[in-house]
Amino acid sequence: MNNSIHPTAIISEKAILGKNITIGANTIIYDNVEIGDDSFIGAFCELGVNNHLSEGQKLVLGKNSHIRSHSIFYEGSEFGDGLITGHRVTVREKVLAGKNLQIGTLCDLQGHCEIGDYVRFHSNVHIGQHSKIGNFVWIFPYVVLTNDPYPPSEIQMGVTVEDFVSICTMSVILPGAIISEGCLIGAHSCVKGITEKDSIYVGSPAKNLGSTSRIKLEDGSTAYPWRHHFKRGYPEEVTKDW
Amino acid sequence: MNNSIHPTAIISEKAILGKNITIGANTIIYDNVEIGDDSFIGAFCELGVNNHLSEGQKLVLGKNSHIRSHSIFYEGSEFGDGLITGHRVTVREKVLAGKNLQIGTLCDLQGHCEIGDYVRFHSNVHIGQHSKIGNFVWIFPYVVLTNDPYPPSEIQMGVTVEDFVSICTMSVILPGAIISEGCLIGAHSCVKGITEKDSIYVGSPAKNLGSTSRIKLEDGSTAYPWRHHFKRGYPEEVTKDW
Amino acid sequence: MNNSIHPTAIISEKAILGKNITIGANTIIYDNVEIGDDSFIGAFCELGVNNHLSEGQKLVLGKNSHIRSHSIFYEGSEFGDGLITGHRVTVREKVLAGKNLQIGTLCDLQGHCEIGDYVRFHSNVHIGQHSKIGNFVWIFPYVVLTNDPYPPSEIQMGVTVEDFVSICTMSVILPGAIISEGCLIGAHSCVKGITEKDSIYVGSPAKNLGSTSRIKLEDGSTAYPWRHHFKRGYPEEVTKDW
């Protein structure tokens, strides 16, 4: 199968590995794991951590996955092709994610959430349970999506983040908030409720500062929707429609 | 002793292990460690890291401890029975904690602090030195308890958090603050001074928004004190008095 | 060479190790690494992670480096003597740092930045690419130096932090900001633009609250510049001029 597995790695015989897979030193892969072809798993990782909340479901990583070292994935989550992670990500059970997801160093996905295609989490993002994240979303460092409206309580109201949203550094999104398509949430903000589409929200509590079209790049063109000028890392099949 | 120790684990002969202990792959247990019966230590952990500030004291984990993978504990701290941690917690010397503490993934306990019984830290909580935390306290993600009033200085004024307090996501508690019994600190707040008991504080700087009894659940009952409706994970011996 | 290398460590034959080096269990040292004399590398570390952005440059650690466990350094960065880190630090390529740097537990240096001498990052500090940090700077927990003015965009405007600045817990420094010499940034602040020298900035957005000389210690002496009263850990050759 042309696989390259470090001799110190500990791989369950029950794990299903595709072709052309690299697995780093000391990494542990438990029983309930399926990894697609052409994937790389760094050193010191744990894939398929057992948990009763997984209900026996596998961890499924698609083709061309690239998991950097010291990362931990529970069983019971499923990712489309092209997943890329930084180091030390922690991903619990029941994450259902599309293709080409990027999860930055130190991110903490608490599980029980849905994530679309081409989503990018920068470093140290915390995704609470019951979050629903659309496609082409960007979330920057130290952002937290919360879910408990009366902490601590038994009520869980996840955050919804629609397509093309950008949430900037160190913002908190309060339980049940809906960040509507194309919104920009400024750094260090705290957002509750439902935002208006394509609008800028800044502050704590965050206020609507108007349309994102107000923000201009230095050449005078509009900075948002960001897809009109930012295409790095997206395949041409995606950006041709932008 | 019916212990299950992975062959790759490195366990000092001086460490004292109780009965029915599981220790995961690659984990290192140094000399100065004592672990109670029926405990689980995940993979890639380090327990009993040596440090001159420990003054030679042991790391003591009580019975039924559950330490998840990639966690680091220094020698010189002591925990009651039933400690549960997430992954990658870092716990330095001179933590004196009661029973049934929960420490979430990525938490950073800087040591030299006191923690009561049944306290719960969610993910990525930072507990500065000289903090004093009561019983049944909840601290949510990305909260920092600070301690230096003139950073950087040689003065350390720890934070005090009294019983039944709930501190929400991404709040900073300033040096020497006292969060009084039953208070609710809203998300993304910055608190200084002494708060009034059973009160809501929100904002930066945080202001008193009145009694927590103002906050109602959807059925019209009061959401605080939270112990009247939230009992998950506490044993009946505790909740019968609530 | 009087080195103490744990038998489970995996050390490339191409790595260049000085004298009197200790390397902990399970640690991996790749090809492109040079470590100065009298250094300590803890367990579960990875040094010299390969990355095409490193352009083949070495990771160079000076003499008397002390890297705590679970830390990750890419190739292509260079540190002066006396580097000390906490646990789980992540340091990418093209960091050029002076002597006696301290990097706290969970810090995330994104690479492509410059750092002077005697700089101290407390826990969980995030240094964005293109940051320029002077000498004797202090950065406290959960501070983020950002760099993208129109997130996401191709434009990167790093933050500049001048000598003797102190940035307190959970502050965000916006892209292109210049924190001038001797400034104190209060906890939970969000700073943009150019600050006035030796001034206090607090809030979100942060406002100038006047000269740092207004802040007095309990004995009535001025708390800033902090170097007049705080000298812990600096060698006498440094503090004699303070």
XYZ file of C-alpha atoms in Angstrom:
726
model
C 0.000 0.000 0.000
C 3.090 2.193 -0.103
C 2.476 3.477 3.389
C 5.186 5.001 5.588
C 4.466 4.297 9.212
C 7.046 5.189 11.828
C 8.105 2.110 13.812
C 7.153 3.790 17.100
C 3.592 4.470 15.939
C 0.924 2.272 17.488
C -1.736 1.399 14.937
C -4.765 -0.751 15.661
C -5.203 -3.641 13.260
C -8.848 -2.625 13.017
C -8.065 0.859 11.685
C -8.623 1.224 7.940
C -5.820 3.043 6.170
C -5.912 4.081 2.502
C -2.928 4.163 0.162
C 0.123 6.376 0.425
C -0.315 7.277 4.071
C 2.430 8.689 6.289
C 2.197 8.327 10.061
C 4.673 10.029 12.385
C 6.574 8.850 15.430
C 4.732 7.860 18.599
C 1.312 8.479 17.065
C -1.541 6.259 18.222
C -4.398 5.190 15.983
C -7.207 3.359 17.737
C -9.692 0.825 16.342
C -12.461 2.915 14.974
C -10.677 5.020 12.363
C -10.715 5.273 8.583
C -8.160 7.443 6.786
C -8.360 8.316 3.080
C -5.550 7.972 0.539
C -2.576 10.323 0.360
C -2.864 11.523 3.948
C -0.221 12.648 6.430
C -0.525 12.248 10.200
C 2.206 13.931 12.247
C 3.938 12.753 15.403
C 2.374 12.441 18.874
C -1.203 12.333 17.553
C -4.131 10.285 18.811
C -6.842 9.399 16.322
C -10.099 7.692 17.229
C -10.189 8.284 20.972
C -13.017 6.226 22.372
C -15.970 7.959 23.958
C -19.436 6.656 24.760
C -20.972 9.718 23.095
C -19.557 8.539 19.762
C -22.118 5.721 19.763
C -19.597 3.456 18.104
C -19.261 5.594 14.975
C -15.925 5.792 13.200
C -13.603 8.737 12.833
C -13.519 9.241 9.067
C -10.824 11.416 7.500
C -11.080 11.954 3.739
C -8.335 11.836 1.149
C -5.423 14.248 1.314
C -5.813 14.913 5.006
C -2.867 16.617 6.698
C -2.965 16.375 10.488
C -0.087 18.131 12.205
C 1.603 16.794 15.287
C 0.160 16.528 18.807
C -3.434 16.533 17.489
C -6.273 14.544 19.054
C -9.404 13.379 17.233
C -12.163 11.347 18.876
C -14.043 8.609 17.054
C -17.493 9.531 15.734
C -16.589 12.539 13.544
C -16.432 12.738 9.764
C -14.461 15.089 7.533
C -14.468 15.607 3.768
C -11.318 15.459 1.668
C -8.494 17.908 2.142
C -8.654 18.517 5.886
C -5.590 20.440 7.087
C -4.813 21.066 10.738
C -2.212 22.920 12.730
C -0.614 21.391 15.817
C -2.394 20.347 19.022
C -5.931 20.525 17.721
C -8.543 18.741 19.806
C -11.625 17.493 17.978
C -14.351 15.620 19.792
C -17.114 13.328 18.563
C -19.982 14.135 16.189
C -18.319 16.804 14.102
C -19.717 16.570 10.575
C -17.525 18.683 8.298
C -17.306 19.289 4.562
C -14.249 19.370 2.353
C -11.121 21.496 2.600
C -11.562 22.479 6.220
C -8.567 24.109 7.911
C -8.261 23.931 11.697
C -5.472 26.035 13.201
C -3.045 25.197 15.995
C -4.649 24.820 19.447
C -8.230 24.846 18.151
C -10.758 23.064 20.344
C -13.816 21.642 18.596
C -16.154 20.414 21.288
C -18.049 18.129 18.940
C -21.743 17.815 18.000
C -21.509 20.485 15.306
C -21.832 20.950 11.550
C -19.277 22.665 9.352
C -19.560 23.367 5.613
C -16.930 23.383 2.870
C -13.769 25.508 2.718
C -14.025 26.781 6.266
C -10.915 28.147 7.957
C -10.267 28.378 11.658
C -7.092 30.246 12.568
C -5.251 29.398 15.826
C -6.961 28.793 19.147
C -10.585 28.929 18.044
C -13.162 27.280 20.319
C -16.264 25.823 18.674
C -18.967 25.007 21.209
C -21.353 22.105 20.748
C -24.362 22.622 18.463
C -22.630 25.244 16.320
C -23.672 25.318 12.663
C -21.116 26.827 10.335
C -21.725 27.423 6.630
C -19.271 27.490 3.720
C -16.244 29.756 3.167
C -16.333 31.007 6.730
C -13.236 32.502 8.386
C -12.770 32.499 12.140
C -9.709 34.216 13.570
C -7.648 33.514 16.722
C -9.178 33.245 20.192
C -12.774 33.421 18.985
C -15.276 31.413 21.026
C -18.663 30.205 19.820
C -20.653 29.617 23.025
C -23.875 27.676 23.598
C -25.223 27.960 27.139
C -27.620 30.906 27.701
C -27.806 30.426 31.482
C -24.396 29.070 32.455
C -24.441 26.487 33.839
C -27.691 25.000 32.537
C -29.027 22.041 30.601
C -30.054 24.308 27.728
C -27.804 24.400 24.687
C -28.352 27.003 21.992
C -25.625 26.721 19.406
C -24.363 29.581 17.256
C -25.113 29.716 13.527
C -22.505 31.219 11.205
C -23.604 31.643 7.594
C -21.547 31.589 4.390
C -18.675 34.034 3.807
C -18.732 35.389 7.351
C -15.465 36.626 8.882
C -15.208 36.716 12.685
C -12.130 38.582 13.898
C -9.729 37.932 16.748
C -10.942 37.408 20.310
C -14.644 37.833 19.747
C -17.294 35.933 21.654
C -20.477 34.867 19.935
C -23.263 34.444 22.474
C -25.606 31.440 22.608
C -28.148 31.184 19.827
C -26.702 34.091 17.827
C -27.013 33.963 14.044
C -24.206 35.631 12.149
C -25.799 36.231 8.773
C -24.182 35.771 5.385
C -21.266 38.035 4.573
C -20.985 39.721 7.976
C -17.727 41.009 9.399
C -17.397 40.812 13.189
C -14.652 43.154 14.392
C -11.913 42.059 16.761
C -12.685 41.935 20.494
C -16.451 42.032 20.003
C -19.300 40.275 21.787
C -22.287 39.472 19.582
C -25.804 38.408 20.477
C -28.988 37.935 18.457
C -29.334 37.938 14.693
C -27.077 40.152 12.615
C -28.071 41.822 9.355
C -26.540 40.327 6.227
C -23.284 41.828 4.866
C -22.925 44.158 7.843
C -20.102 45.188 10.144
C -20.541 44.518 13.852
C -18.046 45.841 16.396
C -17.960 46.281 20.161
C -19.168 44.654 23.321
C -22.119 44.447 22.947
C -21.519 44.614 19.205
C -23.345 47.279 17.193
C -24.161 47.383 13.498
C -21.809 49.898 11.867
C -23.380 49.561 8.428
C -22.645 47.647 5.281
C -19.328 45.880 4.800
C -19.198 47.605 1.386
C -18.105 50.759 3.261
C -14.678 49.258 3.893
C -12.266 50.083 1.071
C -8.866 48.703 0.210
C -6.054 51.176 -0.469
C -6.770 51.104 -4.200
C -10.312 52.292 -3.502
C -11.987 48.984 -4.299
C -14.289 47.473 -1.727
C -12.714 45.034 0.737
C -15.915 43.017 1.212
C -17.208 40.631 0.067
C -13.642 39.477 0.596
C -13.953 36.813 -2.096
C -13.589 39.508 -4.755
C -9.917 40.036 -3.854
C -8.866 37.098 -1.651
C -8.539 33.729 -3.336
C -5.421 32.222 -1.812
C -5.612 28.514 -1.291
C -8.987 27.993 -2.925
C -9.003 25.869 -6.073
C -9.872 27.504 -9.368
C -13.114 25.526 -9.545
C -14.238 27.583 -6.579
C -12.889 31.035 -7.372
C -14.094 31.130 -10.991
C -17.553 31.994 -9.671
C -16.267 34.803 -7.469
C -2.387 -4.957 41.744
C -4.450 -5.458 38.585
C -2.863 -2.463 36.928
C -2.783 -1.939 33.170
C 0.333 -0.039 32.196
C 1.190 0.372 28.536
C 4.611 -1.098 27.736
C 5.818 2.228 26.322
C 4.979 4.120 29.518
C 7.963 5.113 31.649
C 7.159 4.787 35.328
C 9.570 5.590 38.116
C 10.005 2.809 40.625
C 9.584 5.417 43.326
C 6.091 6.415 42.193
C 3.311 4.995 44.355
C 0.426 3.558 42.371
C -2.829 2.336 43.901
C -4.900 -0.571 42.628
C -6.684 -0.845 39.313
C -4.736 1.898 37.568
C -4.547 2.329 33.793
C -1.650 4.230 32.250
C -1.566 5.061 28.538
C 1.142 4.836 25.904
C 4.281 6.950 26.158
C 3.218 8.516 29.456
C 5.962 9.403 31.925
C 5.536 9.216 35.683
C 8.410 10.644 37.686
C 9.559 9.788 41.213
C 7.484 11.989 43.394
C 3.949 10.876 42.547
C 1.154 9.068 44.361
C -1.965 7.984 42.468
C -5.125 6.693 44.155
C -7.012 3.500 43.268
C -9.178 3.140 40.179
C -7.497 5.934 38.248
C -6.917 6.408 34.524
C -3.986 8.314 33.050
C -4.111 8.846 29.278
C -1.300 8.769 26.731
C 1.523 11.315 26.382
C 1.148 12.629 29.946
C 3.846 13.719 32.360
C 3.104 13.439 36.057
C 5.350 14.746 38.785
C 7.550 17.133 36.829
C 10.343 18.235 39.108
C 10.601 21.873 40.108
C 12.518 23.505 42.927
C 9.389 25.420 43.953
C 7.732 22.115 44.858
C 10.068 21.854 47.863
C 10.189 18.118 47.400
C 6.460 17.598 47.956
C 4.657 14.838 46.102
C 2.021 15.121 43.433
C -0.964 13.408 45.041
C -3.943 12.370 42.919
C -6.895 10.872 44.797
C -8.964 7.840 43.914
C -10.942 7.725 40.681
C -8.799 10.317 38.948
C -9.207 10.548 35.194
C -6.403 12.449 33.486
C -6.805 12.757 29.727
C -3.940 12.573 27.297
C -1.133 15.108 26.825
C -1.584 16.507 30.345
C 1.270 17.746 32.538
C 1.240 17.885 36.321
C 4.164 19.086 38.415
C 5.090 17.525 41.731
C 3.967 19.410 44.845
C 0.200 19.595 44.195
C -2.588 17.649 45.870
C -6.059 16.772 44.594
C -9.032 15.129 46.276
C -10.799 12.100 44.831
C -12.567 12.229 41.508
C -10.366 14.669 39.590
C -11.297 14.710 35.893
C -9.302 16.566 33.266
C -9.572 17.243 29.567
C -6.547 16.989 27.283
C -3.357 19.053 27.491
C -3.926 20.544 30.909
C -0.883 22.060 32.578
C -0.865 22.115 36.368
C 2.052 23.495 38.273
C 3.186 23.040 41.868
C 1.340 23.956 45.074
C -2.203 23.548 43.872
C -4.323 22.361 46.793
C -7.678 21.193 45.466
C -10.728 19.484 46.921
C -12.708 16.601 45.545
C -14.446 16.207 42.183
C -12.566 18.991 40.429
C -12.937 19.145 36.648
C -10.224 20.852 34.600
C -11.029 21.325 30.909
C -8.813 20.872 27.868
C -5.943 23.375 27.588
C -6.392 24.799 31.087
C -3.289 26.322 32.635
C -3.101 26.286 36.436
C -0.057 28.312 37.394
C 0.172 26.751 40.832
C 0.211 28.221 44.361
C -3.572 28.333 44.607
C -6.470 26.825 46.555
C -9.547 25.240 45.003
C -12.589 23.881 46.834
C -14.849 20.908 46.085
C -16.861 20.303 42.906
C -15.270 23.118 40.938
C -15.459 23.046 37.145
C -13.138 24.760 34.726
C -14.248 24.552 31.099
C -11.614 24.670 28.307
C -8.652 27.038 28.247
C -9.052 28.646 31.653
C -5.972 30.317 33.162
C -5.685 30.350 36.952
C -3.009 32.758 38.148
C -0.971 32.099 41.259
C -2.536 32.970 44.625
C -6.097 32.464 43.411
C -8.554 31.183 46.014
C -11.570 29.414 44.601
C -14.492 28.192 46.715
C -16.870 25.268 46.170
C -19.244 24.619 43.251
C -17.645 27.326 41.141
C -17.964 27.321 37.341
C -15.405 29.032 35.122
C -16.036 29.063 31.385
C -13.605 29.087 28.405
C -10.807 31.633 28.025
C -11.302 33.199 31.445
C -8.139 34.481 33.124
C -7.686 35.080 36.840
C -4.796 37.552 37.054
C -2.606 38.521 40.009
C -0.167 41.359 39.260
C -1.574 44.860 39.924
C 1.409 46.665 38.364
C 2.613 44.355 35.614
C 5.405 43.496 35.820
C 5.975 43.791 39.571
C 6.910 41.716 42.606
C 3.438 42.205 44.075
C 0.976 39.355 43.737
C -2.672 39.863 44.622
C -4.620 36.744 43.795
C -8.287 36.661 42.890
C -10.887 35.214 45.270
C -13.907 33.417 43.824
C -16.561 32.412 46.333
C -19.018 29.491 46.295
C -21.516 29.034 43.452
C -20.008 31.776 41.292
C -20.262 31.447 37.506
C -17.710 33.364 35.382
C -18.571 33.354 31.691
C -16.437 33.067 28.563
C -13.448 35.310 27.974
C -13.668 37.431 31.084
C -10.657 38.803 32.909
C -10.681 39.080 36.678
C -8.262 41.768 37.793
C -5.729 41.342 40.630
C -7.169 41.191 44.124
C -10.790 41.118 42.971
C -13.290 39.231 45.111
C -16.149 37.630 43.233
C -18.712 37.153 45.966
C -20.945 34.153 46.504
C -23.489 33.424 43.800
C -22.346 36.107 41.337
C -22.707 35.747 37.589
C -19.976 37.438 35.529
C -21.156 37.915 31.937
C -19.083 36.909 28.936
C -16.304 39.225 27.765
C -16.227 41.226 30.991
C -13.378 42.717 32.992
C -13.950 42.808 36.742
C -12.139 44.669 39.481
C -12.791 45.154 43.191
C -15.354 43.375 45.327
C -18.654 42.350 43.799
C -21.981 42.261 45.641
C -23.297 38.798 46.451
C -25.712 37.115 44.005
C -25.334 39.927 41.471
C -24.842 40.129 37.714
C -21.743 41.917 36.473
C -21.226 42.630 32.780
C -18.938 44.835 30.697
C -15.442 46.187 30.671
C -15.170 47.573 33.280
C -17.963 45.361 34.592
C -20.999 47.015 36.152
C -23.549 45.621 38.588
C -26.764 44.957 36.662
C -28.715 43.836 39.720
C -29.631 40.578 41.334
C -29.150 37.290 39.499
C -32.747 36.494 40.500
C -33.832 38.807 37.632
C -32.778 36.217 35.078
C -35.614 33.835 34.248
C -35.678 30.549 32.401
C -38.251 30.094 29.665
C -40.700 28.495 32.086
C -40.595 31.663 34.205
C -38.605 30.155 37.044
C -35.450 31.918 38.139
C -32.218 30.775 36.476
C -30.045 31.652 39.486
C -28.967 30.322 41.894
C -28.259 27.786 39.148
C -28.196 24.917 41.628
C -31.992 24.978 41.740
C -32.207 23.637 38.164
C -28.752 22.368 37.223
C -27.572 19.193 38.927
C -25.841 17.236 36.175
C -22.818 15.318 37.320
C -23.165 16.100 41.002
C -23.839 13.139 43.268
C -27.155 12.934 45.037
C -25.478 13.468 48.396
C -24.734 16.977 47.158
C -27.906 17.919 45.290
C -30.316 16.774 48.009
C -29.585 20.024 49.844
C -30.207 22.176 46.772
C 30.330 15.305 24.822
C 28.767 14.529 28.166
C 25.275 14.600 26.718
C 22.291 12.910 28.327
C 19.889 11.767 25.674
C 16.933 9.604 26.625
C 16.976 6.269 24.771
C 13.496 6.888 23.381
C 14.481 10.236 21.846
C 14.854 10.235 18.071
C 17.759 12.437 17.015
C 18.801 12.993 13.430
C 22.478 12.333 12.781
C 22.556 15.618 10.912
C 21.495 17.680 13.950
C 24.370 19.548 15.590
C 24.376 19.278 19.370
C 26.722 21.222 21.643
C 28.177 19.946 24.903
C 26.282 19.077 28.053
C 22.874 18.728 26.443
C 19.932 16.916 28.001
C 17.138 15.590 25.798
C 13.969 14.102 27.256
C 11.960 11.000 26.465
C 10.232 10.627 23.116
C 11.548 13.951 21.823
C 12.269 14.211 18.095
C 15.072 16.318 16.661
C 15.087 16.581 12.882
C 17.995 17.237 10.512
C 18.223 20.967 10.370
C 18.878 21.874 13.995
C 21.777 23.321 15.960
C 21.627 23.467 19.756
C 24.116 25.400 21.885
C 25.989 24.039 24.916
C 24.381 23.458 28.295
C 20.859 23.202 26.963
C 17.861 21.211 28.173
C 15.102 19.911 25.912
C 12.121 18.318 27.680
C 10.060 15.296 26.700
C 7.652 15.056 23.751
C 9.246 17.967 21.862
C 9.794 18.339 18.143
C 12.658 20.550 17.015
C 13.350 21.489 13.413
C 10.004 20.671 11.824
C 10.436 20.929 8.082
C 8.526 23.569 6.166
C 9.095 24.948 2.692
C 8.848 28.504 4.050
C 12.023 27.868 6.056
C 14.002 27.935 2.788
C 16.315 25.300 4.179
C 17.542 27.436 7.060
C 18.438 25.793 10.347
C 16.722 26.097 13.682
C 19.446 27.612 15.869
C 19.083 27.584 19.654
C 21.817 29.360 21.597
C 23.627 28.219 24.710
C 21.717 27.592 27.929
C 18.406 27.050 26.189
C 15.692 25.462 28.294
C 12.788 24.103 26.243
C 10.011 22.573 28.309
C 8.089 19.499 27.274
C 5.610 19.186 24.402
C 7.129 22.172 22.554
C 7.388 22.429 18.773
C 9.940 24.531 16.885
C 10.160 24.677 13.099
C 13.446 24.922 11.251
C 14.413 28.375 9.989
C 14.315 30.345 13.261
C 17.214 31.629 15.343
C 17.389 32.438 19.050
C 20.107 34.032 21.155
C 21.482 32.408 24.293
C 19.313 31.765 27.311
C 15.968 31.003 25.678
C 13.489 29.620 28.229
C 10.099 28.228 27.309
C 7.085 26.863 29.096
C 5.300 23.754 27.885
C 3.557 23.286 24.527
C 4.953 26.342 22.813
C 4.637 26.379 19.029
C 7.230 28.413 17.130
C 7.207 28.566 13.368
C 9.881 29.529 10.851
C 11.696 32.848 10.462
C 11.602 34.021 14.029
C 14.746 36.053 14.689
C 15.075 36.582 18.426
C 17.699 38.057 20.727
C 19.023 36.683 23.977
C 17.199 35.699 27.149
C 13.768 35.405 25.575
C 11.083 33.734 27.678
C 8.101 32.133 25.941
C 5.306 30.948 28.241
C 3.232 27.785 28.116
C 0.892 27.522 25.108
C 2.384 30.510 23.269
C 1.977 30.456 19.501
C 4.613 32.337 17.488
C 3.447 32.321 13.910
C 6.918 33.034 12.540
C 8.319 35.771 10.276
C 8.903 38.173 13.151
C 11.697 39.943 15.032
C 12.137 39.935 18.795
C 14.772 41.833 20.793
C 16.627 40.909 23.975
C 15.103 40.032 27.359
C 11.546 39.812 26.105
C 8.991 37.890 28.151
C 5.800 36.333 26.912
C 3.565 34.936 29.642
C 1.206 31.992 28.872
C -0.895 31.709 25.732
C 0.395 34.744 23.834
C -0.147 34.780 20.058
C 2.420 36.632 17.949
C 1.213 37.185 14.393
C 3.572 37.238 11.443
C 5.492 40.465 10.759
C 5.460 41.564 14.386
C 8.495 43.577 15.504
C 9.161 43.491 19.208
C 11.865 45.544 20.921
C 13.847 44.832 24.080
C 12.589 44.271 27.651
C 9.010 43.916 26.490
C 6.406 42.099 28.609
C 3.337 40.510 27.094
C 0.792 38.925 29.420
C -1.592 35.961 28.927
C -4.026 35.703 26.023
C -2.696 38.772 24.210
C -2.844 38.607 20.413
C -0.739 40.675 18.010
C -2.713 40.641 14.747
C -1.625 41.530 11.209
C -4.471 41.476 8.682
C -6.324 44.805 8.293
C -9.069 43.364 6.070
C -9.484 39.776 7.240
C -9.089 37.739 5.172
C -6.765 39.552 2.769
C -3.310 39.326 1.230
C -2.187 42.433 3.123
C -0.097 41.907 6.235
C 0.628 44.813 8.561
C 2.525 43.565 11.561
C 2.423 45.174 14.990
C 5.430 47.043 16.384
C 6.086 46.916 20.132
C 8.874 49.168 21.355
C 11.230 48.763 24.324
C 9.902 48.442 27.893
C 6.267 48.136 26.826
C 3.896 46.070 28.992
C 0.753 44.666 27.347
C -1.698 43.223 29.858
C -3.934 40.172 29.784
C -6.327 39.492 26.926
C -5.633 42.591 24.858
C -5.728 42.638 21.079
C -3.307 44.814 19.153
C -4.754 45.649 15.753
C -2.802 45.411 12.473
C -0.085 47.992 11.952
C -0.362 49.449 15.450
C 2.789 50.852 17.037
C 2.978 50.535 20.804
C 5.540 53.174 21.671
C 8.322 52.890 24.209
C 7.286 52.484 27.818
C 3.535 52.212 27.217
C 1.222 50.226 29.466
C -1.742 48.595 27.732
C -4.436 47.688 30.281
C -6.056 44.278 30.435
C -8.885 43.485 28.009
C -8.058 46.387 25.676
C -8.097 46.701 21.897
C -5.479 49.065 20.490
C -5.128 50.604 17.057
C -2.816 53.241 15.578
C 0.265 54.744 17.194
C 0.352 55.218 20.947
C 2.116 58.057 22.746
C 5.290 57.105 24.556
C 5.097 56.192 28.267
C 1.306 56.381 28.272
C -1.514 54.246 29.639
C -4.053 52.899 27.157
C -7.172 51.107 28.333
C -10.471 50.042 26.785
C -11.905 48.821 23.536
C -11.108 50.908 21.565
C -8.274 51.832 23.914
C -7.964 55.466 25.027
C -4.957 57.358 26.329
C -5.410 57.792 30.083
C -2.246 59.855 30.504
C 1.308 59.208 31.559
C 2.292 55.943 33.171
C 4.027 58.058 35.840
C 0.531 58.613 37.349
C 0.454 55.042 38.634
C 1.930 54.786 42.120
C 2.995 51.814 44.180
C 1.746 51.581 47.755
C 4.887 53.297 49.062
C 4.079 56.303 46.871
C 6.859 55.711 44.378
C 5.970 55.536 40.721
C 5.213 52.074 39.323
C 6.395 52.941 35.799
C 8.869 52.756 34.199
C 8.678 49.336 35.838
C 12.415 48.807 35.521
C 12.930 51.127 38.501
C 11.425 48.550 40.886
C 11.223 45.245 39.002
C 14.511 43.499 38.280
C 13.778 39.823 38.904
C 15.544 37.476 36.560
C 17.583 40.098 34.761
C 21.348 39.848 35.172
C 23.150 42.587 37.030
C 24.868 43.714 33.842
C 21.415 44.788 32.686
C 19.884 46.247 35.833
C 22.891 48.376 36.818
C 21.748 50.916 34.225
C 18.184 50.992 35.504
